[in-house]
PDB file of C-alpha atoms in Angstrom:
ATOM      1  CA  MET A   1     -16.177 -24.964  -2.274  1.00 57.00           C
ATOM      2  CA  ARG A   2     -18.206 -22.410  -4.200  1.00 63.00           C
ATOM      3  CA  LYS A   3     -21.609 -21.938  -2.626  1.00 75.00           C
ATOM      4  CA  THR A   4     -20.859 -21.156   1.002  1.00 86.00           C
ATOM      5  CA  VAL A   5     -22.717 -18.957   3.485  1.00 90.00           C
ATOM      6  CA  LEU A   6     -20.389 -16.123   2.477  1.00 93.00           C
ATOM      7  CA  SER A   7     -20.954 -16.405  -1.261  1.00 92.00           C
ATOM      8  CA  GLN A   8     -24.710 -16.422  -0.669  1.00 92.00           C
ATOM      9  CA  LEU A   9     -24.491 -13.440   1.703  1.00 95.00           C
ATOM     10  CA  LEU A  10     -22.496 -11.358  -0.779  1.00 96.00           C
ATOM     11  CA  ASP A  11     -24.198 -12.735  -3.919  1.00 94.00           C
ATOM     12  CA  ILE A  12     -20.921 -13.856  -5.484  1.00 96.00           C
ATOM     13  CA  GLU A  13     -20.018 -17.060  -7.302  1.00 94.00           C
ATOM     14  CA  PHE A  14     -16.809 -17.903  -5.433  1.00 96.00           C
ATOM     15  CA  PRO A  15     -16.224 -17.198  -1.694  1.00 96.00           C
ATOM     16  CA  ILE A  16     -13.090 -15.125  -2.338  1.00 97.00           C
ATOM     17  CA  ILE A  17     -12.441 -11.479  -1.469  1.00 98.00           C
ATOM     18  CA  GLN A  18      -9.636  -9.517  -3.101  1.00 97.00           C
ATOM     19  CA  GLY A  19      -7.551  -7.699  -0.516  1.00 95.00           C
ATOM     20  CA  GLY A  20      -7.973  -3.925  -0.257  1.00 93.00           C
ATOM     21  CA  MET A  21      -4.412  -2.725  -0.864  1.00 92.00           C
ATOM     22  CA  ALA A  22      -3.811   1.041  -0.637  1.00 90.00           C
ATOM     23  CA  TRP A  23      -2.442   2.658  -3.817  1.00 91.00           C
ATOM     24  CA  ILE A  24      -3.064  -0.680  -5.581  1.00 94.00           C
ATOM     25  CA  SER A  25      -6.656  -1.934  -5.335  1.00 94.00           C
ATOM     26  CA  ASP A  26      -8.393   0.353  -7.806  1.00 96.00           C
ATOM     27  CA  ALA A  27     -11.565   0.007  -9.869  1.00 97.00           C
ATOM     28  CA  GLN A  28      -9.840  -1.889 -12.655  1.00 97.00           C
ATOM     29  CA  LEU A  29      -8.535  -4.673 -10.408  1.00 98.00           C
ATOM     30  CA  ALA A  30     -11.700  -4.797  -8.303  1.00 98.00           C
ATOM     31  CA  ALA A  31     -13.949  -5.039 -11.361  1.00 98.00           C
ATOM     32  CA  ALA A  32     -11.812  -7.821 -12.825  1.00 98.00           C
ATOM     33  CA  VAL A  33     -12.143  -9.878  -9.626  1.00 98.00           C
ATOM     34  CA  SER A  34     -15.875  -9.209  -9.357  1.00 98.00           C
ATOM     35  CA  ASN A  35     -16.379 -10.175 -12.998  1.00 98.00           C
ATOM     36  CA  ALA A  36     -14.414 -13.369 -12.272  1.00 97.00           C
ATOM     37  CA  GLY A  37     -16.982 -14.324  -9.635  1.00 97.00           C
ATOM     38  CA  GLY A  38     -15.251 -13.067  -6.495  1.00 97.00           C
ATOM     39  CA  LEU A  39     -15.644  -9.855  -4.528  1.00 98.00           C
ATOM     40  CA  GLY A  40     -13.460  -7.067  -5.880  1.00 98.00           C
ATOM     41  CA  VAL A  41     -12.419  -4.376  -3.412  1.00 98.00           C
ATOM     42  CA  ILE A  42     -11.516  -0.728  -3.943  1.00 97.00           C
ATOM     43  CA  ALA A  43      -9.042   0.472  -1.306  1.00 94.00           C
ATOM     44  CA  GLY A  44      -9.774   3.861   0.212  1.00 91.00           C
ATOM     45  CA  GLY A  45      -6.395   3.998   1.981  1.00 87.00           C
ATOM     46  CA  ASN A  46      -5.527   7.570   2.962  1.00 88.00           C
ATOM     47  CA  ALA A  47      -7.119   9.014  -0.169  1.00 91.00           C
ATOM     48  CA  PRO A  48      -9.577  11.929   0.080  1.00 93.00           C
ATOM     49  CA  LYS A  49     -13.240  11.630  -0.880  1.00 94.00           C
ATOM     50  CA  ASP A  50     -12.945  12.979  -4.438  1.00 94.00           C
ATOM     51  CA  VAL A  51     -10.242  10.454  -5.354  1.00 95.00           C
ATOM     52  CA  VAL A  52     -12.224   7.497  -4.033  1.00 96.00           C
ATOM     53  CA  GLU A  53     -15.378   8.767  -5.739  1.00 96.00           C
ATOM     54  CA  ILE A  54     -13.664   8.521  -9.136  1.00 96.00           C
ATOM     55  CA  GLN A  55     -12.916   4.852  -8.498  1.00 96.00           C
ATOM     56  CA  ILE A  56     -16.480   4.093  -7.385  1.00 97.00           C
ATOM     57  CA  ASP A  57     -17.910   5.777 -10.485  1.00 97.00           C
ATOM     58  CA  LYS A  58     -15.460   3.833 -12.638  1.00 96.00           C
ATOM     59  CA  ILE A  59     -16.244   0.393 -11.214  1.00 97.00           C
ATOM     60  CA  LYS A  60     -19.957   0.919 -11.838  1.00 96.00           C
ATOM     61  CA  LYS A  61     -19.117   1.184 -15.532  1.00 96.00           C
ATOM     62  CA  LEU A  62     -16.856  -1.876 -15.495  1.00 97.00           C
ATOM     63  CA  THR A  63     -19.091  -4.387 -13.717  1.00 96.00           C
ATOM     64  CA  ASP A  64     -22.657  -4.992 -12.613  1.00 96.00           C
ATOM     65  CA  LYS A  65     -21.446  -7.474  -9.986  1.00 97.00           C
ATOM     66  CA  PRO A  66     -21.133  -6.804  -6.239  1.00 97.00           C
ATOM     67  CA  TYR A  67     -17.993  -5.004  -5.076  1.00 98.00           C
ATOM     68  CA  ALA A  68     -16.708  -3.562  -1.814  1.00 98.00           C
ATOM     69  CA  LEU A  69     -15.011  -0.420  -0.554  1.00 97.00           C
ATOM     70  CA  ASN A  70     -12.226  -0.847   2.007  1.00 96.00           C
ATOM     71  CA  VAL A  71     -12.191   1.981   4.563  1.00 95.00           C
ATOM     72  CA  MET A  72      -8.972   2.423   6.507  1.00 92.00           C
ATOM     73  CA  LEU A  73     -10.252   3.807   9.794  1.00 91.00           C
ATOM     74  CA  LEU A  74      -6.979   5.534  10.697  1.00 87.00           C
ATOM     75  CA  SER A  75      -7.320   7.703   7.594  1.00 88.00           C
ATOM     76  CA  PRO A  76      -8.028  11.396   8.298  1.00 90.00           C
ATOM     77  CA  PHE A  77     -10.731  11.097   5.628  1.00 92.00           C
ATOM     78  CA  ALA A  78     -12.516   8.047   7.119  1.00 93.00           C
ATOM     79  CA  ASP A  79     -15.669  10.018   7.992  1.00 94.00           C
ATOM     80  CA  ASP A  80     -15.832  11.418   4.464  1.00 95.00           C
ATOM     81  CA  ILE A  81     -15.318   7.996   2.887  1.00 95.00           C
ATOM     82  CA  ILE A  82     -18.154   6.509   4.952  1.00 96.00           C
ATOM     83  CA  ASP A  83     -20.380   9.400   3.822  1.00 95.00           C
ATOM     84  CA  LEU A  84     -19.370   8.666   0.246  1.00 96.00           C
ATOM     85  CA  ALA A  85     -20.151   4.955   0.583  1.00 96.00           C
ATOM     86  CA  ILE A  86     -23.659   5.835   1.715  1.00 96.00           C
ATOM     87  CA  GLU A  87     -24.138   8.474  -0.987  1.00 95.00           C
ATOM     88  CA  LYS A  88     -22.977   6.109  -3.720  1.00 95.00           C
ATOM     89  CA  ARG A  89     -24.884   3.106  -2.343  1.00 95.00           C
ATOM     90  CA  VAL A  90     -21.752   0.954  -2.170  1.00 96.00           C
ATOM     91  CA  PRO A  91     -23.057  -2.583  -1.499  1.00 97.00           C
ATOM     92  CA  ILE A  92     -20.341  -3.709   0.929  1.00 97.00           C
ATOM     93  CA  VAL A  93     -17.911  -1.865   3.206  1.00 97.00           C
ATOM     94  CA  ILE A  94     -14.821  -3.578   4.596  1.00 97.00           C
ATOM     95  CA  THR A  95     -13.056  -1.802   7.453  1.00 95.00           C
ATOM     96  CA  GLY A  96      -9.547  -2.109   8.825  1.00 90.00           C
ATOM     97  CA  ALA A  97      -7.206  -0.528  11.367  1.00 85.00           C
ATOM     98  CA  GLY A  98      -9.775   0.022  14.071  1.00 84.00           C
ATOM     99  CA  SER A  99     -13.421  -0.388  15.050  1.00 87.00           C
ATOM    100  CA  PRO A 100     -16.235   0.803  12.768  1.00 92.00           C
ATOM    101  CA  SER A 101     -18.674   0.993  15.705  1.00 91.00           C
ATOM    102  CA  LYS A 102     -19.620   4.645  15.212  1.00 92.00           C
ATOM    103  CA  TYR A 103     -20.544   4.005  11.573  1.00 94.00           C
ATOM    104  CA  ILE A 104     -22.448   0.723  11.868  1.00 94.00           C
ATOM    105  CA  GLU A 105     -25.924   2.139  12.476  1.00 92.00           C
ATOM    106  CA  ARG A 106     -25.738   4.499   9.485  1.00 94.00           C
ATOM    107  CA  LEU A 107     -24.327   1.812   7.199  1.00 96.00           C
ATOM    108  CA  LYS A 108     -27.027  -0.665   8.183  1.00 94.00           C
ATOM    109  CA  GLU A 109     -29.741   1.951   7.650  1.00 93.00           C
ATOM    110  CA  ALA A 110     -28.339   2.365   4.124  1.00 95.00           C
ATOM    111  CA  GLN A 111     -28.517  -1.449   3.682  1.00 95.00           C
ATOM    112  CA  ILE A 112     -24.747  -1.670   3.272  1.00 96.00           C
ATOM    113  CA  LYS A 113     -23.137  -4.899   4.453  1.00 97.00           C
ATOM    114  CA  ILE A 114     -20.256  -4.384   6.905  1.00 97.00           C
ATOM    115  CA  ILE A 115     -17.232  -6.679   7.165  1.00 97.00           C
ATOM    116  CA  PRO A 116     -14.460  -5.612   9.579  1.00 97.00           C
ATOM    117  CA  VAL A 117     -10.946  -7.067   9.513  1.00 96.00           C
ATOM    118  CA  VAL A 118     -10.093  -8.453  12.963  1.00 96.00           C
ATOM    119  CA  PRO A 119      -6.773  -9.673  14.449  1.00 93.00           C
ATOM    120  CA  SER A 120      -8.204 -11.210  17.625  1.00 95.00           C
ATOM    121  CA  VAL A 121     -11.121 -13.119  19.111  1.00 96.00           C
ATOM    122  CA  ALA A 122     -11.977 -10.237  21.448  1.00 95.00           C
ATOM    123  CA  LEU A 123     -12.499  -7.793  18.598  1.00 95.00           C
ATOM    124  CA  ALA A 124     -14.359 -10.419  16.572  1.00 96.00           C
ATOM    125  CA  LYS A 125     -16.887 -10.942  19.396  1.00 96.00           C
ATOM    126  CA  ARG A 126     -17.296  -7.212  19.880  1.00 95.00           C
ATOM    127  CA  MET A 127     -17.957  -6.676  16.178  1.00 96.00           C
ATOM    128  CA  GLU A 128     -20.534  -9.458  16.115  1.00 96.00           C
ATOM    129  CA  SER A 129     -22.335  -7.898  19.076  1.00 95.00           C
ATOM    130  CA  LEU A 130     -22.568  -4.626  17.130  1.00 94.00           C
ATOM    131  CA  GLY A 131     -24.325  -6.346  14.243  1.00 94.00           C
ATOM    132  CA  VAL A 132     -21.735  -6.624  11.456  1.00 96.00           C
ATOM    133  CA  ASP A 133     -22.507  -9.098   8.675  1.00 96.00           C
ATOM    134  CA  ALA A 134     -19.246 -11.065   8.525  1.00 97.00           C
ATOM    135  CA  LEU A 135     -15.628 -10.912   9.691  1.00 98.00           C
ATOM    136  CA  ILE A 136     -12.222 -11.180   8.057  1.00 98.00           C
ATOM    137  CA  ALA A 137      -9.832 -12.923  10.456  1.00 97.00           C
ATOM    138  CA  GLU A 138      -6.407 -11.854   9.227  1.00 96.00           C
ATOM    139  CA  GLY A 139      -3.243 -13.579  10.384  1.00 95.00           C
ATOM    140  CA  THR A 140       0.208 -12.084  10.699  1.00 94.00           C
ATOM    141  CA  GLU A 141       1.313 -13.754   7.440  1.00 95.00           C
ATOM    142  CA  ALA A 142      -0.519 -11.044   5.490  1.00 94.00           C
ATOM    143  CA  GLY A 143       1.182  -8.146   3.755  1.00 90.00           C
ATOM    144  CA  GLY A 144       0.849  -4.574   5.022  1.00 88.00           C
ATOM    145  CA  HIS A 145      -0.334  -3.753   8.542  1.00 87.00           C
ATOM    146  CA  ILE A 146      -0.554  -6.907  10.641  1.00 88.00           C
ATOM    147  CA  GLY A 147      -1.452  -8.360  14.018  1.00 88.00           C
ATOM    148  CA  GLU A 148       0.449 -11.017  15.958  1.00 89.00           C
ATOM    149  CA  LEU A 149      -1.580 -14.238  15.655  1.00 94.00           C
ATOM    150  CA  THR A 150      -1.037 -16.590  12.747  1.00 96.00           C
ATOM    151  CA  THR A 151      -3.886 -17.471  10.397  1.00 96.00           C
ATOM    152  CA  MET A 152      -3.725 -21.130  11.458  1.00 96.00           C
ATOM    153  CA  ALA A 153      -4.216 -20.159  15.105  1.00 97.00           C
ATOM    154  CA  LEU A 154      -6.568 -17.192  14.678  1.00 97.00           C
ATOM    155  CA  VAL A 155      -9.185 -18.480  12.232  1.00 97.00           C
ATOM    156  CA  PRO A 156     -10.495 -21.527  14.157  1.00 97.00           C
ATOM    157  CA  GLN A 157     -10.647 -19.546  17.386  1.00 97.00           C
ATOM    158  CA  VAL A 158     -12.690 -16.796  15.716  1.00 98.00           C
ATOM    159  CA  VAL A 159     -14.913 -19.405  14.039  1.00 97.00           C
ATOM    160  CA  ASP A 160     -15.600 -20.976  17.446  1.00 97.00           C
ATOM    161  CA  ALA A 161     -16.313 -17.595  19.045  1.00 97.00           C
ATOM    162  CA  VAL A 162     -18.907 -16.144  16.619  1.00 97.00           C
ATOM    163  CA  GLN A 163     -21.979 -17.216  14.676  1.00 96.00           C
ATOM    164  CA  ILE A 164     -21.543 -14.985  11.600  1.00 97.00           C
ATOM    165  CA  PRO A 165     -19.472 -15.923   8.505  1.00 96.00           C
ATOM    166  CA  VAL A 166     -15.691 -15.778   8.898  1.00 97.00           C
ATOM    167  CA  VAL A 167     -13.248 -15.112   6.074  1.00 98.00           C
ATOM    168  CA  ALA A 168      -9.668 -16.370   6.457  1.00 98.00           C
ATOM    169  CA  ALA A 169      -6.904 -13.988   5.383  1.00 97.00           C
ATOM    170  CA  GLY A 170      -3.116 -14.021   5.523  1.00 96.00           C
ATOM    171  CA  GLY A 171      -0.909 -16.615   3.875  1.00 95.00           C
ATOM    172  CA  ILE A 172      -3.408 -17.755   1.226  1.00 97.00           C
ATOM    173  CA  ALA A 173      -2.331 -17.707  -2.409  1.00 96.00           C
ATOM    174  CA  ASP A 174      -3.433 -20.994  -3.964  1.00 96.00           C
ATOM    175  CA  GLY A 175      -5.870 -23.879  -3.680  1.00 95.00           C
ATOM    176  CA  ARG A 176      -3.884 -25.503  -0.893  1.00 95.00           C
ATOM    177  CA  GLY A 177      -4.217 -22.432   1.275  1.00 96.00           C
ATOM    178  CA  ALA A 178      -7.907 -22.143   0.417  1.00 96.00           C
ATOM    179  CA  ALA A 179      -8.548 -25.792   1.306  1.00 95.00           C
ATOM    180  CA  ALA A 180      -6.733 -25.334   4.622  1.00 95.00           C
ATOM    181  CA  ALA A 181      -8.836 -22.251   5.393  1.00 96.00           C
ATOM    182  CA  PHE A 182     -12.078 -24.117   4.758  1.00 95.00           C
ATOM    183  CA  MET A 183     -10.916 -27.009   6.927  1.00 94.00           C
ATOM    184  CA  LEU A 184     -10.312 -24.497   9.729  1.00 96.00           C
ATOM    185  CA  GLY A 185     -13.983 -23.546   9.496  1.00 95.00           C
ATOM    186  CA  ALA A 186     -13.765 -20.414   7.350  1.00 96.00           C
ATOM    187  CA  ASP A 187     -16.646 -19.577   5.020  1.00 95.00           C
ATOM    188  CA  GLY A 188     -14.375 -17.831   2.533  1.00 96.00           C
ATOM    189  CA  ILE A 189     -10.895 -16.506   1.866  1.00 97.00           C
ATOM    190  CA  GLN A 190      -9.262 -13.144   1.261  1.00 97.00           C
ATOM    191  CA  VAL A 191      -6.325 -13.009  -1.137  1.00 97.00           C
ATOM    192  CA  GLY A 192      -4.096  -9.978  -1.611  1.00 96.00           C
ATOM    193  CA  THR A 193      -0.526 -10.803  -2.618  1.00 97.00           C
ATOM    194  CA  ARG A 194      -1.417 -13.048  -5.541  1.00 97.00           C
ATOM    195  CA  PHE A 195      -3.657 -10.376  -7.059  1.00 97.00           C
ATOM    196  CA  LEU A 196      -0.680  -8.006  -7.044  1.00 97.00           C
ATOM    197  CA  VAL A 197       0.501  -9.777 -10.194  1.00 97.00           C
ATOM    198  CA  ALA A 198      -2.890  -9.934 -11.919  1.00 97.00           C
ATOM    199  CA  HIS A 199      -2.806  -8.461 -15.417  1.00 97.00           C
ATOM    200  CA  GLU A 200      -5.496  -5.994 -14.360  1.00 97.00           C
ATOM    201  CA  CYS A 201      -3.516  -4.749 -11.355  1.00 97.00           C
ATOM    202  CA  ASN A 202      -2.040  -1.308 -12.045  1.00 95.00           C
ATOM    203  CA  VAL A 203       0.757  -1.518  -9.483  1.00 96.00           C
ATOM    204  CA  HIS A 204       4.160  -0.636 -10.998  1.00 96.00           C
ATOM    205  CA  ALA A 205       5.866  -3.396 -13.016  1.00 96.00           C
ATOM    206  CA  ASN A 206       8.904  -3.245 -10.697  1.00 97.00           C
ATOM    207  CA  TYR A 207       6.659  -4.081  -7.754  1.00 97.00           C
ATOM    208  CA  LYS A 208       5.178  -7.067  -9.591  1.00 97.00           C
ATOM    209  CA  GLU A 209       8.625  -8.355 -10.541  1.00 96.00           C
ATOM    210  CA  MET A 210       9.837  -8.105  -6.944  1.00 97.00           C
ATOM    211  CA  VAL A 211       6.869 -10.193  -5.759  1.00 97.00           C
ATOM    212  CA  ILE A 212       7.496 -12.817  -8.437  1.00 97.00           C
ATOM    213  CA  ASP A 213      11.214 -12.947  -7.566  1.00 96.00           C
ATOM    214  CA  ALA A 214      10.525 -13.258  -3.822  1.00 97.00           C
ATOM    215  CA  LYS A 215      11.701 -16.271  -1.845  1.00 96.00           C
ATOM    216  CA  ASP A 216      10.280 -17.828   1.306  1.00 95.00           C
ATOM    217  CA  THR A 217      12.446 -15.567   3.494  1.00 95.00           C
ATOM    218  CA  SER A 218      11.965 -12.329   1.532  1.00 95.00           C
ATOM    219  CA  SER A 219       9.113 -11.072   3.705  1.00 95.00           C
ATOM    220  CA  VAL A 220       9.976  -9.221   6.929  1.00 93.00           C
ATOM    221  CA  VAL A 221       8.175  -7.115   9.535  1.00 92.00           C
ATOM    222  CA  SER A 222       9.140  -3.506  10.209  1.00 86.00           C
ATOM    223  CA  GLY A 223       7.699  -0.852  12.469  1.00 81.00           C
ATOM    224  CA  ARG A 224       7.179  -2.824  15.668  1.00 82.00           C
ATOM    225  CA  PRO A 225       8.590   0.019  17.845  1.00 75.00           C
ATOM    226  CA  THR A 226       5.954   2.404  16.449  1.00 76.00           C
ATOM    227  CA  GLY A 227       3.103   0.088  17.436  1.00 77.00           C
ATOM    228  CA  HIS A 228       2.076  -0.325  13.786  1.00 80.00           C
ATOM    229  CA  PRO A 229       4.015  -3.307  12.387  1.00 86.00           C
ATOM    230  CA  VAL A 230       4.025  -3.711   8.616  1.00 88.00           C
ATOM    231  CA  ARG A 231       5.011  -6.733   6.520  1.00 94.00           C
ATOM    232  CA  ILE A 232       7.120  -5.837   3.469  1.00 94.00           C
ATOM    233  CA  LEU A 233       9.731  -7.377   1.191  1.00 96.00           C
ATOM    234  CA  LYS A 234      13.361  -6.831   2.182  1.00 95.00           C
ATOM    235  CA  ASN A 235      15.161  -3.935   0.486  1.00 95.00           C
ATOM    236  CA  LYS A 236      17.390  -0.979   1.366  1.00 93.00           C
ATOM    237  CA  LEU A 237      14.500   0.871   3.012  1.00 92.00           C
ATOM    238  CA  TYR A 238      14.060  -2.031   5.435  1.00 91.00           C
ATOM    239  CA  ARG A 239      17.791  -2.158   6.218  1.00 92.00           C
ATOM    240  CA  GLN A 240      17.885   1.605   6.711  1.00 89.00           C
ATOM    241  CA  TYR A 241      14.923   1.287   9.067  1.00 87.00           C
ATOM    242  CA  CYS A 242      16.642  -1.495  11.036  1.00 87.00           C
ATOM    243  CA  ASP A 243      19.798   0.626  11.390  1.00 88.00           C
ATOM    244  CA  LEU A 244      17.769   3.492  12.835  1.00 86.00           C
ATOM    245  CA  GLU A 245      16.080   1.108  15.285  1.00 81.00           C
ATOM    246  CA  LYS A 246      19.470  -0.145  16.501  1.00 84.00           C
ATOM    247  CA  LYS A 247      20.605   3.431  17.034  1.00 83.00           C
ATOM    248  CA  GLY A 248      17.572   4.101  19.222  1.00 82.00           C
ATOM    249  CA  ALA A 249      15.747   6.405  16.830  1.00 80.00           C
ATOM    250  CA  SER A 250      12.512   7.951  18.090  1.00 83.00           C
ATOM    251  CA  VAL A 251       9.083   6.837  16.897  1.00 80.00           C
ATOM    252  CA  GLU A 252       8.799  10.125  14.987  1.00 83.00           C
ATOM    253  CA  GLU A 253      12.061   9.445  13.132  1.00 82.00           C
ATOM    254  CA  LEU A 254      10.956   5.912  12.256  1.00 81.00           C
ATOM    255  CA  GLU A 255       7.547   7.061  11.034  1.00 81.00           C
ATOM    256  CA  ALA A 256       9.162   9.798   8.949  1.00 82.00           C
ATOM    257  CA  ILE A 257      11.258   7.309   6.983  1.00 82.00           C
ATOM    258  CA  GLY A 258       8.126   5.340   6.136  1.00 79.00           C
ATOM    259  CA  ALA A 259       5.989   8.305   5.148  1.00 83.00           C
ATOM    260  CA  GLY A 260       4.965   8.020   1.493  1.00 87.00           C
ATOM    261  CA  ALA A 261       7.038   4.867   1.042  1.00 90.00           C
ATOM    262  CA  LEU A 262       4.157   2.723  -0.252  1.00 91.00           C
ATOM    263  CA  LYS A 263       3.263   5.210  -2.984  1.00 92.00           C
ATOM    264  CA  LYS A 264       6.939   5.415  -3.875  1.00 93.00           C
ATOM    265  CA  ALA A 265       6.981   1.665  -4.561  1.00 94.00           C
ATOM    266  CA  ALA A 266       3.477   1.058  -5.917  1.00 94.00           C
ATOM    267  CA  VAL A 267       3.168   4.110  -8.158  1.00 94.00           C
ATOM    268  CA  ASP A 268       6.713   5.297  -8.848  1.00 95.00           C
ATOM    269  CA  GLY A 269       8.328   1.852  -8.991  1.00 95.00           C
ATOM    270  CA  ASP A 270      11.051   2.574  -6.440  1.00 95.00           C
ATOM    271  CA  ILE A 271      11.501  -0.898  -4.944  1.00 95.00           C
ATOM    272  CA  VAL A 272      14.815   0.061  -3.345  1.00 95.00           C
ATOM    273  CA  TYR A 273      13.620   2.792  -0.982  1.00 93.00           C
ATOM    274  CA  GLY A 274       9.887   2.232  -1.338  1.00 94.00           C
ATOM    275  CA  SER A 275       7.694   0.024   0.852  1.00 93.00           C
ATOM    276  CA  VAL A 276       6.897  -3.155  -1.085  1.00 95.00           C
ATOM    277  CA  MET A 277       4.068  -4.586   0.993  1.00 95.00           C
ATOM    278  CA  ALA A 278       3.458  -8.293   0.367  1.00 95.00           C
ATOM    279  CA  GLY A 279       2.589 -11.349   2.417  1.00 95.00           C
ATOM    280  CA  GLN A 280       4.703 -14.345   3.351  1.00 96.00           C
ATOM    281  CA  VAL A 281       3.174 -16.247   0.418  1.00 96.00           C
ATOM    282  CA  ALA A 282       5.027 -14.024  -2.063  1.00 97.00           C
ATOM    283  CA  GLY A 283       7.439 -16.935  -2.501  1.00 96.00           C
ATOM    284  CA  LEU A 284       4.565 -18.966  -3.966  1.00 96.00           C
ATOM    285  CA  VAL A 285       3.626 -16.366  -6.571  1.00 97.00           C
ATOM    286  CA  LYS A 286       5.543 -17.124  -9.748  1.00 95.00           C
ATOM    287  CA  LYS A 287       3.668 -15.672 -12.731  1.00 95.00           C
ATOM    288  CA  MET A 288       1.368 -12.906 -13.910  1.00 96.00           C
ATOM    289  CA  GLN A 289      -2.163 -14.003 -14.829  1.00 97.00           C
ATOM    290  CA  PRO A 290      -5.592 -12.526 -15.541  1.00 98.00           C
ATOM    291  CA  ALA A 291      -7.700 -12.175 -12.392  1.00 97.00           C
ATOM    292  CA  LYS A 292     -10.243 -14.693 -13.674  1.00 98.00           C
ATOM    293  CA  GLU A 293      -7.517 -17.279 -14.204  1.00 97.00           C
ATOM    294  CA  ILE A 294      -6.277 -16.727 -10.645  1.00 98.00           C
ATOM    295  CA  VAL A 295      -9.753 -17.213  -9.173  1.00 97.00           C
ATOM    296  CA  ASP A 296     -10.542 -20.282 -11.285  1.00 96.00           C
ATOM    297  CA  GLU A 297      -7.159 -21.854 -10.559  1.00 96.00           C
ATOM    298  CA  ILE A 298      -7.470 -21.381  -6.795  1.00 97.00           C
ATOM    299  CA  PHE A 299     -10.876 -23.046  -6.623  1.00 95.00           C
ATOM    300  CA  ASP A 300     -10.127 -25.793  -9.140  1.00 94.00           C
ATOM    301  CA  GLU A 301      -7.088 -26.740  -7.067  1.00 94.00           C
ATOM    302  CA  CYS A 302      -8.977 -26.353  -3.787  1.00 93.00           C
ATOM    303  CA  ASN A 303     -11.815 -28.629  -4.910  1.00 90.00           C
ATOM    304  CA  ALA A 304      -9.402 -31.232  -6.284  1.00 91.00           C
ATOM    305  CA  ILE A 305      -7.473 -31.335  -2.997  1.00 90.00           C
ATOM    306  CA  ILE A 306     -10.612 -31.686  -0.880  1.00 86.00           C
ATOM    307  CA  MET A 307     -12.070 -34.406  -3.132  1.00 81.00           C
ATOM    308  CA  LYS A 308      -8.786 -36.291  -3.124  1.00 76.00           C
ATOM    309  CA  GLN A 309      -8.652 -36.173   0.658  1.00 70.00           C
ATOM    310  CA  PHE A 310     -12.236 -37.425   1.001  1.00 64.00           C
ATOM    311  CA  GLN A 311     -11.525 -40.237  -1.443  1.00 66.00           C
ATOM    312  CA  ARG A 312      -8.405 -41.236   0.492  1.00 65.00           C
ATOM    313  CA  ILE A 313     -10.332 -41.325   3.770  1.00 59.00           C
ATOM    314  CA  ALA A 314     -13.193 -43.285   2.186  1.00 61.00           C
ATOM    315  CA  SER A 315     -10.793 -45.908   0.794  1.00 59.00           C
ATOM    316  CA  LYS A 316      -9.376 -46.742   4.230  1.00 55.00           C
TER     317      LYS A 316
END
């Protein structure tokens, strides 16, 4: 499972996209994944144009391979980041938290490939009709901001509904998850949580250790009352948030407690009162590795599983 429609579309060796994680997915991590044969992604997050520009300039010095810029459409700087992507001739733009419809024409004119993250079939079909190049169907197992449908349920329905390449995301951390995604009809996978513990990832060491120590039940969802649910690892911030919910706190009070919490965890290393965003597969992540080793291991395991299954079927 190396040369798929997605890998050919993006001119990458392996059909794997590194998740665009705000405050985490910088040029160093993205370049390492791109150099390993996947698609590295710089996360724009809520950062202003000048901050993102530094990362784009840096990745051009670290790799000559394709890379992507993730644009969080709820960011107050989204318009500026799209302008920057066009100015800097970023090869691929991945969008999340909304519809990129108002930017599609300009991005296509600049010959930039567009891949939106979608949580539903309806949005997937709408994005295809607007001319995007591929889709990332992300299930609720993913870390960070999430939808409601699981990856197992969402991916095959999106695959059936559109004709463009579909990337499976949410709950994928090893070759078993990759093999399952391909069997569901996906043309590629997106992996975030496992790359949190890549050697090249600059997230705080405390954050990495919390992911490695996570169990199957460590991941929880907060923020449902605000309309923007987020998957994180359990800590005192989560319990404090739950207490406020039980007391009937307003949306403004709940949003205030989460303001700046991701930076607090990812940059400052406060894993007690910071927001440690990670997917449900955190319990599978047990060691730090170079990005190349992660990519190779996922696809070696994926190919072995698929071949073994074919051999078992053929022997019957």
